[in-house]
mmCIF file of C-alpha atoms in Angstrom:
data_model
loop_
_atom_site.group_PDB
_atom_site.id
_atom_site.type_symbol
_atom_site.label_atom_id
_atom_site.label_comp_id
_atom_site.label_asym_id
_atom_site.label_seq_id
_atom_site.Cartn_x
_atom_site.Cartn_y
_atom_site.Cartn_z
ATOM 1 C CA MET A 1 89.887 83.568 90.912
ATOM 2 C CA GLY A 2 91.772 83.335 94.184
ATOM 3 C CA THR A 3 93.816 86.522 93.911
ATOM 4 C CA VAL A 4 93.202 89.926 92.365
ATOM 5 C CA ARG A 5 96.239 91.150 90.439
ATOM 6 C CA TYR A 6 96.564 94.941 90.545
ATOM 7 C CA GLY A 7 98.319 97.371 88.250
ATOM 8 C CA ILE A 8 98.828 100.947 89.450
ATOM 9 C CA ILE A 9 98.968 103.899 87.063
ATOM 10 C CA GLY A 10 100.799 106.788 88.724
ATOM 11 C CA ILE A 11 103.242 106.072 91.552
ATOM 12 C CA GLY A 12 103.411 109.506 93.103
ATOM 13 C CA ASN A 13 102.207 110.212 96.636
ATOM 14 C CA MET A 14 99.089 108.042 96.776
ATOM 15 C CA GLY A 15 100.196 105.483 94.204
ATOM 16 C CA THR A 16 103.293 104.751 96.280
ATOM 17 C CA ALA A 17 101.225 104.319 99.450
ATOM 18 C CA HIS A 18 98.788 101.973 97.680
ATOM 19 C CA ALA A 19 101.665 99.956 96.216
ATOM 20 C CA GLN A 20 103.108 99.370 99.665
ATOM 21 C CA SER A 21 99.688 98.278 100.980
ATOM 22 C CA LEU A 22 99.093 95.864 98.103
ATOM 23 C CA LEU A 23 102.487 94.239 98.575
ATOM 24 C CA SER A 24 101.721 92.873 102.028
ATOM 25 C CA GLU A 25 98.567 94.128 103.748
ATOM 26 C CA ILE A 26 95.564 93.296 101.543
ATOM 27 C CA LYS A 27 94.454 89.672 101.678
ATOM 28 C CA GLY A 28 93.609 88.319 98.263
ATOM 29 C CA ALA A 29 95.456 91.110 96.443
ATOM 30 C CA GLU A 30 98.737 91.086 94.563
ATOM 31 C CA LEU A 31 100.678 93.959 93.004
ATOM 32 C CA THR A 32 101.887 92.827 89.590
ATOM 33 C CA ALA A 33 102.566 96.061 87.705
ATOM 34 C CA VAL A 34 103.121 99.809 88.037
ATOM 35 C CA CYS A 35 103.188 102.546 85.445
ATOM 36 C CA ASP A 36 104.478 106.104 85.445
ATOM 37 C CA ILE A 37 105.581 108.481 82.696
ATOM 38 C CA ARG A 38 108.272 109.980 84.948
ATOM 39 C CA GLU A 39 111.691 108.376 84.769
ATOM 40 C CA GLU A 40 112.505 109.206 88.389
ATOM 41 C CA ARG A 41 109.440 107.314 89.639
ATOM 42 C CA LEU A 42 110.229 104.296 87.479
ATOM 43 C CA LYS A 43 113.758 104.365 88.884
ATOM 44 C CA TRP A 44 112.255 104.391 92.380
ATOM 45 C CA ALA A 45 110.098 101.410 91.425
ATOM 46 C CA GLU A 46 113.101 99.503 90.114
ATOM 47 C CA GLU A 47 114.963 100.119 93.360
ATOM 48 C CA GLN A 48 112.132 99.703 95.876
ATOM 49 C CA LEU A 49 109.593 97.259 94.432
ATOM 50 C CA PRO A 50 110.100 93.511 93.992
ATOM 51 C CA GLU A 51 111.531 92.294 90.697
ATOM 52 C CA ASN A 52 108.317 90.428 89.833
ATOM 53 C CA VAL A 53 106.391 93.732 89.767
ATOM 54 C CA ARG A 54 106.537 94.813 86.141
ATOM 55 C CA LYS A 55 107.297 98.459 85.359
ATOM 56 C CA TYR A 56 105.829 100.361 82.408
ATOM 57 C CA SER A 57 106.331 103.885 81.096
ATOM 58 C CA THR A 58 102.951 104.238 79.342
ATOM 59 C CA PRO A 59 99.382 103.198 80.187
ATOM 60 C CA LYS A 60 99.131 101.576 76.742
ATOM 61 C CA GLU A 61 101.939 99.159 77.593
ATOM 62 C CA LEU A 62 100.326 98.417 80.942
ATOM 63 C CA PHE A 63 96.882 97.755 79.466
ATOM 64 C CA GLU A 64 98.291 95.483 76.768
ATOM 65 C CA SER A 65 100.375 93.465 79.236
ATOM 66 C CA ARG A 66 97.338 91.468 80.476
ATOM 67 C CA ILE A 67 99.177 90.665 83.722
ATOM 68 C CA MET A 68 96.529 92.191 85.996
ATOM 69 C CA ASP A 69 92.827 91.984 86.740
ATOM 70 C CA ALA A 70 92.265 95.466 88.168
ATOM 71 C CA VAL A 71 93.693 98.916 87.531
ATOM 72 C CA LEU A 72 94.194 101.475 90.302
ATOM 73 C CA ILE A 73 94.390 104.989 88.826
ATOM 74 C CA CYS A 74 96.457 107.480 90.856
ATOM 75 C CA THR A 75 97.336 110.091 88.236
ATOM 76 C CA PRO A 76 96.571 113.832 88.183
ATOM 77 C CA HIS A 77 92.839 114.507 88.155
ATOM 78 C CA TYR A 78 92.216 115.236 84.488
ATOM 79 C CA ASP A 79 93.405 111.764 83.484
ATOM 80 C CA HIS A 80 91.097 109.763 85.775
ATOM 81 C CA PRO A 81 88.098 109.435 83.414
ATOM 82 C CA THR A 82 90.188 108.905 80.275
ATOM 83 C CA LEU A 83 92.295 106.138 81.807
ATOM 84 C CA ALA A 84 89.278 104.512 83.464
ATOM 85 C CA ILE A 85 87.448 104.349 80.133
ATOM 86 C CA GLU A 86 90.505 102.760 78.490
ATOM 87 C CA ALA A 87 90.780 100.245 81.323
ATOM 88 C CA PHE A 88 87.122 99.242 80.965
ATOM 89 C CA GLN A 89 87.593 98.849 77.217
ATOM 90 C CA HIS A 90 90.461 96.448 77.926
ATOM 91 C CA GLY A 91 88.275 94.456 80.310
ATOM 92 C CA TYR A 92 89.787 95.496 83.651
ATOM 93 C CA HIS A 93 88.131 96.266 86.958
ATOM 94 C CA VAL A 94 88.769 99.919 87.878
ATOM 95 C CA LEU A 95 89.448 101.656 91.183
ATOM 96 C CA VAL A 96 90.067 105.385 90.773
ATOM 97 C CA GLU A 97 91.572 107.834 93.248
ATOM 98 C CA LYS A 98 89.538 110.865 94.253
ATOM 99 C CA PRO A 99 88.268 113.054 92.743
ATOM 100 C CA ALA A 100 86.455 111.168 89.996
ATOM 101 C CA GLY A 101 87.698 113.801 87.565
ATOM 102 C CA VAL A 102 87.785 117.545 87.069
ATOM 103 C CA TYR A 103 84.482 118.144 85.278
ATOM 104 C CA THR A 104 81.246 116.160 85.337
ATOM 105 C CA LYS A 105 80.993 115.932 81.546
ATOM 106 C CA ALA A 106 84.014 113.585 81.450
ATOM 107 C CA VAL A 107 82.975 111.731 84.607
ATOM 108 C CA GLN A 108 79.564 110.968 83.118
ATOM 109 C CA GLN A 109 81.348 109.420 80.134
ATOM 110 C CA MET A 110 83.376 107.319 82.584
ATOM 111 C CA ASN A 111 80.200 106.227 84.353
ATOM 112 C CA ASP A 112 78.636 105.308 81.015
ATOM 113 C CA ALA A 113 81.671 103.172 80.157
ATOM 114 C CA ALA A 114 81.389 101.428 83.525
ATOM 115 C CA ALA A 115 77.688 100.753 82.939
ATOM 116 C CA GLN A 116 78.496 99.130 79.588
ATOM 117 C CA SER A 117 81.085 96.911 81.249
ATOM 118 C CA ASP A 118 80.613 93.908 83.554
ATOM 119 C CA ARG A 119 83.640 94.987 85.608
ATOM 120 C CA LYS A 120 83.695 96.364 89.164
ATOM 121 C CA PHE A 121 84.098 100.133 89.511
ATOM 122 C CA GLY A 122 85.113 101.877 92.731
ATOM 123 C CA ILE A 123 86.463 105.188 93.957
ATOM 124 C CA MET A 124 88.917 105.797 96.801
ATOM 125 C CA TYR A 125 86.496 107.483 99.194
ATOM 126 C CA ASN A 126 88.375 106.175 102.210
ATOM 127 C CA GLN A 127 86.501 108.406 104.658
ATOM 128 C CA ARG A 128 83.458 106.184 104.141
ATOM 129 C CA THR A 129 85.320 103.626 106.295
ATOM 130 C CA ASN A 130 85.389 106.068 109.234
ATOM 131 C CA PRO A 131 83.054 104.784 112.011
ATOM 132 C CA LEU A 132 82.064 108.383 112.819
ATOM 133 C CA TYR A 133 80.526 108.965 109.406
ATOM 134 C CA GLN A 134 79.128 105.460 109.152
ATOM 135 C CA LYS A 135 77.280 105.985 112.448
ATOM 136 C CA LEU A 136 76.144 109.455 111.383
ATOM 137 C CA ARG A 137 74.723 108.051 108.162
ATOM 138 C CA ASP A 138 72.957 105.298 110.085
ATOM 139 C CA LEU A 139 71.358 107.769 112.508
ATOM 140 C CA ILE A 140 70.108 109.968 109.675
ATOM 141 C CA GLN A 141 68.997 107.217 107.300
ATOM 142 C CA SER A 142 67.162 105.363 110.087
ATOM 143 C CA GLY A 143 65.125 108.483 110.893
ATOM 144 C CA GLU A 144 66.579 109.165 114.357
ATOM 145 C CA LEU A 145 67.192 112.821 113.478
ATOM 146 C CA GLY A 146 63.890 113.273 111.687
ATOM 147 C CA GLU A 147 63.644 115.462 108.607
ATOM 148 C CA ILE A 148 66.821 117.480 108.032
ATOM 149 C CA ARG A 149 66.515 121.256 108.353
ATOM 150 C CA ARG A 150 70.082 122.500 108.146
ATOM 151 C CA THR A 151 73.585 121.229 107.405
ATOM 152 C CA ASN A 152 76.733 123.133 108.298
ATOM 153 C CA TRP A 153 80.278 121.931 107.644
ATOM 154 C CA ILE A 154 83.281 124.048 108.603
ATOM 155 C CA ILE A 155 86.321 122.225 107.259
ATOM 156 C CA THR A 156 89.292 124.570 107.571
ATOM 157 C CA ASP A 157 91.958 122.201 108.918
ATOM 158 C CA TRP A 158 93.441 121.624 105.467
ATOM 159 C CA TYR A 159 96.454 123.861 106.087
ATOM 160 C CA ARG A 160 98.866 123.844 103.161
ATOM 161 C CA SER A 161 102.052 125.923 102.943
ATOM 162 C CA GLN A 162 103.473 127.602 99.853
ATOM 163 C CA ASN A 163 106.171 124.939 99.861
ATOM 164 C CA TYR A 164 103.497 122.271 99.419
ATOM 165 C CA TYR A 165 102.099 124.034 96.354
ATOM 166 C CA ASN A 166 105.592 124.534 94.949
ATOM 167 C CA SER A 167 106.405 120.821 95.294
ATOM 168 C CA GLY A 168 104.839 119.996 91.922
ATOM 169 C CA GLY A 169 104.326 122.011 88.757
ATOM 170 C CA TRP A 170 100.808 120.633 88.226
ATOM 171 C CA ARG A 171 99.568 121.579 91.684
ATOM 172 C CA ALA A 172 97.096 124.446 92.136
ATOM 173 C CA THR A 173 96.804 125.271 88.440
ATOM 174 C CA TRP A 174 93.733 125.180 86.201
ATOM 175 C CA ALA A 175 95.578 123.226 83.518
ATOM 176 C CA GLY A 176 97.327 120.781 85.846
ATOM 177 C CA GLU A 177 95.007 120.145 88.767
ATOM 178 C CA GLY A 178 91.770 121.761 87.619
ATOM 179 C CA GLY A 179 91.108 123.464 90.936
ATOM 180 C CA GLY A 180 92.284 124.013 94.485
ATOM 181 C CA VAL A 181 90.906 123.150 97.897
ATOM 182 C CA LEU A 182 87.546 121.965 96.511
ATOM 183 C CA LEU A 183 89.140 119.531 94.076
ATOM 184 C CA ASN A 184 92.212 118.397 96.004
ATOM 185 C CA GLN A 185 91.444 118.461 99.720
ATOM 186 C CA ASP A 186 87.633 118.516 99.972
ATOM 187 C CA PRO A 187 86.361 115.691 97.745
ATOM 188 C CA HIS A 188 85.966 113.510 100.835
ATOM 189 C CA GLN A 189 83.837 116.062 102.685
ATOM 190 C CA LEU A 190 81.786 116.868 99.592
ATOM 191 C CA ASP A 191 81.123 113.148 99.236
ATOM 192 C CA LEU A 192 80.306 112.628 102.907
ATOM 193 C CA TRP A 193 78.051 115.699 102.943
ATOM 194 C CA GLN A 194 75.619 114.052 100.533
ATOM 195 C CA TRP A 195 76.369 110.398 101.449
ATOM 196 C CA THR A 196 75.530 110.749 105.141
ATOM 197 C CA THR A 197 72.460 112.931 104.644
ATOM 198 C CA GLY A 198 71.178 111.241 101.487
ATOM 199 C CA MET A 199 70.485 114.704 100.044
ATOM 200 C CA MET A 200 71.811 116.689 97.108
ATOM 201 C CA PRO A 201 71.030 120.445 96.967
ATOM 202 C CA LYS A 202 68.654 121.859 94.398
ATOM 203 C CA ARG A 203 70.709 125.051 94.015
ATOM 204 C CA ILE A 204 74.026 126.544 95.168
ATOM 205 C CA ARG A 205 75.461 130.021 95.672
ATOM 206 C CA ALA A 206 79.192 130.094 96.313
ATOM 207 C CA PHE A 207 81.933 132.634 96.884
ATOM 208 C CA CYS A 208 85.440 131.472 95.981
ATOM 209 C CA HIS A 209 88.634 133.423 96.629
ATOM 210 C CA PHE A 210 91.456 132.571 94.256
ATOM 211 C CA GLY A 211 95.030 132.809 95.541
ATOM 212 C CA LYS A 212 93.866 134.567 98.701
ATOM 213 C CA TYR A 213 96.493 133.115 101.041
ATOM 214 C CA ARG A 214 99.024 131.567 98.682
ATOM 215 C CA ASN A 215 100.658 132.416 95.368
ATOM 216 C CA ILE A 216 98.389 130.121 93.320
ATOM 217 C CA GLU A 217 95.773 130.732 90.626
ATOM 218 C CA VAL A 218 93.048 128.455 91.995
ATOM 219 C CA GLU A 219 90.763 128.783 95.020
ATOM 220 C CA ASP A 220 92.066 128.485 98.579
ATOM 221 C CA ASP A 221 89.046 129.897 100.436
ATOM 222 C CA VAL A 222 85.366 129.042 99.803
ATOM 223 C CA THR A 223 81.999 129.746 101.405
ATOM 224 C CA ALA A 224 78.976 128.077 99.810
ATOM 225 C CA TYR A 225 75.276 128.247 100.662
ATOM 226 C CA VAL A 226 72.904 125.543 99.427
ATOM 227 C CA GLU A 227 69.159 124.934 99.405
ATOM 228 C CA TYR A 228 67.507 121.509 99.389
ATOM 229 C CA GLU A 229 64.243 120.343 97.875
ATOM 230 C CA ASN A 230 62.591 119.907 101.297
ATOM 231 C CA GLY A 231 63.338 123.516 102.299
ATOM 232 C CA ALA A 232 66.464 122.727 104.309
ATOM 233 C CA THR A 233 69.557 124.891 103.871
ATOM 234 C CA GLY A 234 73.263 124.245 104.211
ATOM 235 C CA LEU A 235 76.623 125.959 104.527
ATOM 236 C CA PHE A 236 80.064 124.692 103.494
ATOM 237 C CA ILE A 237 83.169 126.655 104.518
ATOM 238 C CA THR A 238 86.685 125.577 103.639
ATOM 239 C CA THR A 239 90.225 126.908 103.216
ATOM 240 C CA THR A 240 93.865 125.805 103.143
ATOM 241 C CA GLY A 241 95.152 129.067 104.596
ATOM 242 C CA GLU A 242 94.046 129.083 108.248
ATOM 243 C CA ALA A 243 95.816 127.725 111.304
ATOM 244 C CA PRO A 244 94.582 126.308 113.551
ATOM 245 C CA GLY A 245 91.674 124.977 111.537
ATOM 246 C CA THR A 246 88.301 123.482 112.416
ATOM 247 C CA ASN A 247 86.516 120.338 111.283
ATOM 248 C CA ARG A 248 82.925 120.498 112.536
ATOM 249 C CA PHE A 249 79.925 118.950 110.767
ATOM 250 C CA GLU A 250 76.544 119.872 112.252
ATOM 251 C CA ILE A 251 73.173 118.580 111.057
ATOM 252 C CA ASN A 252 69.915 119.902 112.512
ATOM 253 C CA GLY A 253 66.624 118.043 112.145
ATOM 254 C CA ASP A 254 63.145 117.857 113.604
ATOM 255 C CA ASN A 255 64.413 115.660 116.460
ATOM 256 C CA GLY A 256 67.464 117.704 117.454
ATOM 257 C CA LYS A 257 70.994 118.069 116.104
ATOM 258 C CA ILE A 258 74.053 115.904 115.567
ATOM 259 C CA VAL A 259 77.608 117.247 115.706
ATOM 260 C CA VAL A 260 80.733 115.461 114.494
ATOM 261 C CA GLU A 261 83.885 117.116 115.859
ATOM 262 C CA ASP A 262 87.172 116.114 117.492
ATOM 263 C CA GLY A 263 86.563 112.440 116.784
ATOM 264 C CA LYS A 264 83.250 112.421 118.650
ATOM 265 C CA LEU A 265 79.627 112.160 117.628
ATOM 266 C CA THR A 266 77.160 114.027 119.847
ATOM 267 C CA PHE A 267 73.376 113.886 119.447
ATOM 268 C CA TRP A 268 71.373 116.640 121.144
ATOM 269 C CA ARG A 269 68.107 114.697 121.073
ATOM 270 C CA LEU A 270 64.767 116.397 121.628
ATOM 271 C CA ARG A 271 62.398 114.422 123.829
ATOM 272 C CA THR A 272 59.531 115.861 121.782
ATOM 273 C CA PRO A 273 60.096 116.568 118.081
ATOM 274 C CA GLU A 274 60.178 120.312 117.420
ATOM 275 C CA PRO A 275 57.110 120.369 115.102
ATOM 276 C CA GLN A 276 55.044 118.519 117.706
ATOM 277 C CA PHE A 277 56.278 120.742 120.543
ATOM 278 C CA ASN A 278 55.480 123.861 118.550
ATOM 279 C CA ALA A 279 51.967 122.629 117.802
ATOM 280 C CA GLU A 280 51.183 121.678 121.404
ATOM 281 C CA PHE A 281 53.087 124.159 123.621
ATOM 282 C CA THR A 282 51.027 126.974 125.205
ATOM 283 C CA GLY A 283 53.466 128.341 127.787
ATOM 284 C CA GLY A 284 54.883 131.319 125.885
ATOM 285 C CA PHE A 285 58.645 131.120 126.375
ATOM 286 C CA GLY A 286 59.940 127.572 126.319
ATOM 287 C CA SER A 287 61.666 124.944 124.250
ATOM 288 C CA PRO A 288 61.646 121.150 123.941
ATOM 289 C CA GLU A 289 63.469 119.126 126.564
ATOM 290 C CA CYS A 290 66.860 118.137 125.149
ATOM 291 C CA TRP A 291 69.157 115.263 126.077
ATOM 292 C CA LYS A 292 72.857 115.404 125.259
ATOM 293 C CA CYS A 293 73.773 111.921 124.069
ATOM 294 C CA GLU A 294 77.374 110.886 123.456
ATOM 295 C CA ILE A 295 76.981 108.289 120.728
ATOM 296 C CA PRO A 296 79.415 105.369 121.097
ATOM 297 C CA VAL A 297 81.653 105.023 118.079
ATOM 298 C CA GLN A 298 84.469 102.585 117.464
ATOM 299 C CA ASP A 299 87.855 104.135 118.226
ATOM 300 C CA GLY A 300 90.049 105.215 115.355
ATOM 301 C CA GLY A 301 89.285 106.445 111.879
ATOM 302 C CA GLY A 302 88.541 103.055 110.349
ATOM 303 C CA GLU A 303 90.641 101.198 107.816
ATOM 304 C CA GLN A 304 90.825 104.193 105.471
ATOM 305 C CA HIS A 305 92.607 103.491 102.150
ATOM 306 C CA LYS A 306 93.372 99.903 103.082
ATOM 307 C CA GLY A 307 89.710 99.368 103.907
ATOM 308 C CA VAL A 308 88.649 100.505 100.438
ATOM 309 C CA LEU A 309 91.312 98.273 98.864
ATOM 310 C CA ARG A 310 90.096 95.282 100.915
ATOM 311 C CA ASN A 311 86.473 96.005 100.041
ATOM 312 C CA PHE A 312 87.221 96.387 96.337
ATOM 313 C CA THR A 313 89.268 93.174 96.334
ATOM 314 C CA ASN A 314 86.454 91.291 98.077
ATOM 315 C CA ALA A 315 83.929 92.769 95.659
ATOM 316 C CA ILE A 316 85.848 91.178 92.793
ATOM 317 C CA LEU A 317 86.507 87.863 94.553
ATOM 318 C CA HIS A 318 83.277 87.400 96.511
ATOM 319 C CA ASP A 319 80.854 89.988 95.071
ATOM 320 C CA GLU A 320 80.914 91.962 98.336
ATOM 321 C CA ALA A 321 78.883 95.180 98.133
ATOM 322 C CA LEU A 322 81.038 98.183 97.281
ATOM 323 C CA LEU A 323 81.372 100.764 100.020
ATOM 324 C CA ALA A 324 82.251 103.451 97.477
ATOM 325 C CA PRO A 325 80.849 102.675 94.008
ATOM 326 C CA GLY A 326 82.732 104.613 91.361
ATOM 327 C CA GLU A 327 79.524 105.928 89.827
ATOM 328 C CA GLU A 328 78.905 107.965 92.990
ATOM 329 C CA GLY A 329 82.017 110.066 92.432
ATOM 330 C CA ILE A 330 80.022 112.386 90.190
ATOM 331 C CA LYS A 331 77.896 113.575 93.127
ATOM 332 C CA GLY A 332 80.653 115.282 95.106
ATOM 333 C CA LEU A 333 82.200 116.577 91.893
ATOM 334 C CA THR A 334 78.860 118.107 90.924
ATOM 335 C CA LEU A 335 78.951 120.101 94.163
ATOM 336 C CA SER A 336 82.440 121.491 93.532
ATOM 337 C CA ASN A 337 81.712 122.181 89.844
ATOM 338 C CA ALA A 338 78.566 124.069 90.834
ATOM 339 C CA MET A 339 80.501 126.115 93.407
ATOM 340 C CA TYR A 340 83.057 127.148 90.790
ATOM 341 C CA LEU A 341 80.366 127.997 88.274
ATOM 342 C CA SER A 342 78.471 130.072 90.829
ATOM 343 C CA ALA A 343 81.615 132.056 91.674
ATOM 344 C CA TRP A 344 82.576 132.534 88.023
ATOM 345 C CA THR A 345 79.098 133.709 86.999
ATOM 346 C CA ASP A 346 78.388 135.538 90.287
ATOM 347 C CA ASN A 347 74.995 133.852 90.401
ATOM 348 C CA TRP A 348 72.984 130.878 91.655
ATOM 349 C CA VAL A 349 73.536 127.501 90.009
ATOM 350 C CA GLU A 350 70.594 125.143 89.727
ATOM 351 C CA LEU A 351 71.125 121.368 89.949
ATOM 352 C CA PRO A 352 71.358 119.421 87.755
ATOM 353 C CA MET A 353 73.860 121.947 86.449
ATOM 354 C CA ASP A 354 74.788 122.822 82.887
ATOM 355 C CA SER A 355 77.869 120.597 82.476
ATOM 356 C CA ASP A 356 78.690 122.053 79.056
ATOM 357 C CA LEU A 357 78.717 125.605 80.430
ATOM 358 C CA PHE A 358 81.009 124.568 83.267
ATOM 359 C CA TYR A 359 83.383 122.844 80.868
ATOM 360 C CA ASP A 360 83.512 125.911 78.624
ATOM 361 C CA LYS A 361 84.236 128.209 81.589
ATOM 362 C CA LEU A 362 86.965 125.887 82.873
ATOM 363 C CA MET A 363 88.636 125.701 79.476
ATOM 364 C CA GLU A 364 88.590 129.511 79.338
ATOM 365 C CA LYS A 365 90.505 129.524 82.629
ATOM 366 C CA VAL A 366 93.029 127.081 81.230
ATOM 367 C CA LYS A 367 93.433 128.905 77.914
ATOM 368 C CA ASN A 368 93.686 132.414 79.360
ATOM 369 C CA SER A 369 95.967 131.575 82.280
ATOM 370 C CA THR A 370 99.082 133.728 82.457
ATOM 371 C CA PHE A 371 100.072 132.474 85.898
ATOM 372 C CA GLN A 372 103.759 131.694 86.320
ATOM 373 C CA LYS A 373 104.176 129.104 89.033
ATOM 374 C CA GLU A 374 107.293 128.813 91.109
ATOM 375 C CA THR A 375 108.251 125.201 91.667
ATOM 376 C CA SER A 376 110.821 123.554 93.848
ATOM 377 C CA GLU A 377 112.324 120.203 92.966
ATOM 378 C CA SER A 378 109.503 117.733 92.317
ATOM 379 C CA LYS A 379 109.344 115.126 95.064
ATOM 380 C CA THR A 380 107.024 112.516 96.488
ATOM 381 C CA LEU A 381 105.430 113.742 99.702
ATOM 382 C CA ASN A 382 104.675 111.595 102.726
ATOM 383 C CA VAL A 383 100.889 111.171 102.789
ATOM 384 C CA LYS A 384 100.788 109.470 106.178
ATOM 385 C CA GLY A 385 98.234 111.236 108.344
ATOM 386 C CA THR A 386 96.384 112.875 105.465
ATOM 387 C CA HIS A 387 92.681 112.165 104.922
#
């Protein structure tokens, strides 16, 4: 195989951006088909995409066409696992947009289908291409920071206006999107939180505010506290309703602390590890000598979505290791599911969580919803500059 032929399901915001990348910017990749159930998006495809790109109105038609090698799924969240499973059953490689799904029960079924297939499976965790987080992961995994004691991520620069929520009827509803800031904006941070540290919490206590800043039924403000197996603790704070916002990720360990903020990575490195200093120091007041180290990181945010597309293409063509294996999508989703469940039950949630209980609670939200959502004319938003 010299070229990977892609078919895209869902040509809304992200699907459109991926289509444009595949047409000219990804070596070894070719866009051969798109699919969307909306007539207006198919009309856009007819007008804007080359004639040799086939257009389909149903996934079934797309799957049966056999004119592609890989499927890129860019639909609303609930459909990700279902469509991925169908694609595997038809023998296609699968790259799915984030999040992996809405609830872990379905995502586990998707992972099982991938395991039974010999096809490549990836997820669009484009922030894994960011040199900042790659360097952070390297510092932690190599032991430079020592054993982790605390993680703290304040990610409140996800400002979204009411007009944004009104731009699509599925947005910010339990039935359409399955959640709010945790499921739409934060999947990247929830992934990076565990990917860089190599740690998943053992239990979570979260406080979610639903429709606090906007006229929506899902959460737009969250504070979560987590505990890890080694005794470390963590805090995750996020919202779409504050301006200006903050994006600061701080990790404290035995050898100091690392902060990622404003495009910089700073390591406050202890000359003597804190446990050793504490065991040896006899001077009363005092603390370990600390060096502020500005860690060199490649400029820019990495290749982002195009980087994941290149990596996935090369994985198919040359068996290159996947930067974002699709099976790992369940980890970040587990964190958001556990936060919801904690808020809904007003209690701690132990991991691994009860996926059946979460599913039942979510379906109750869907079934009992009386929320009437105002919507403006549905339109495709410009995603340039988003994470």
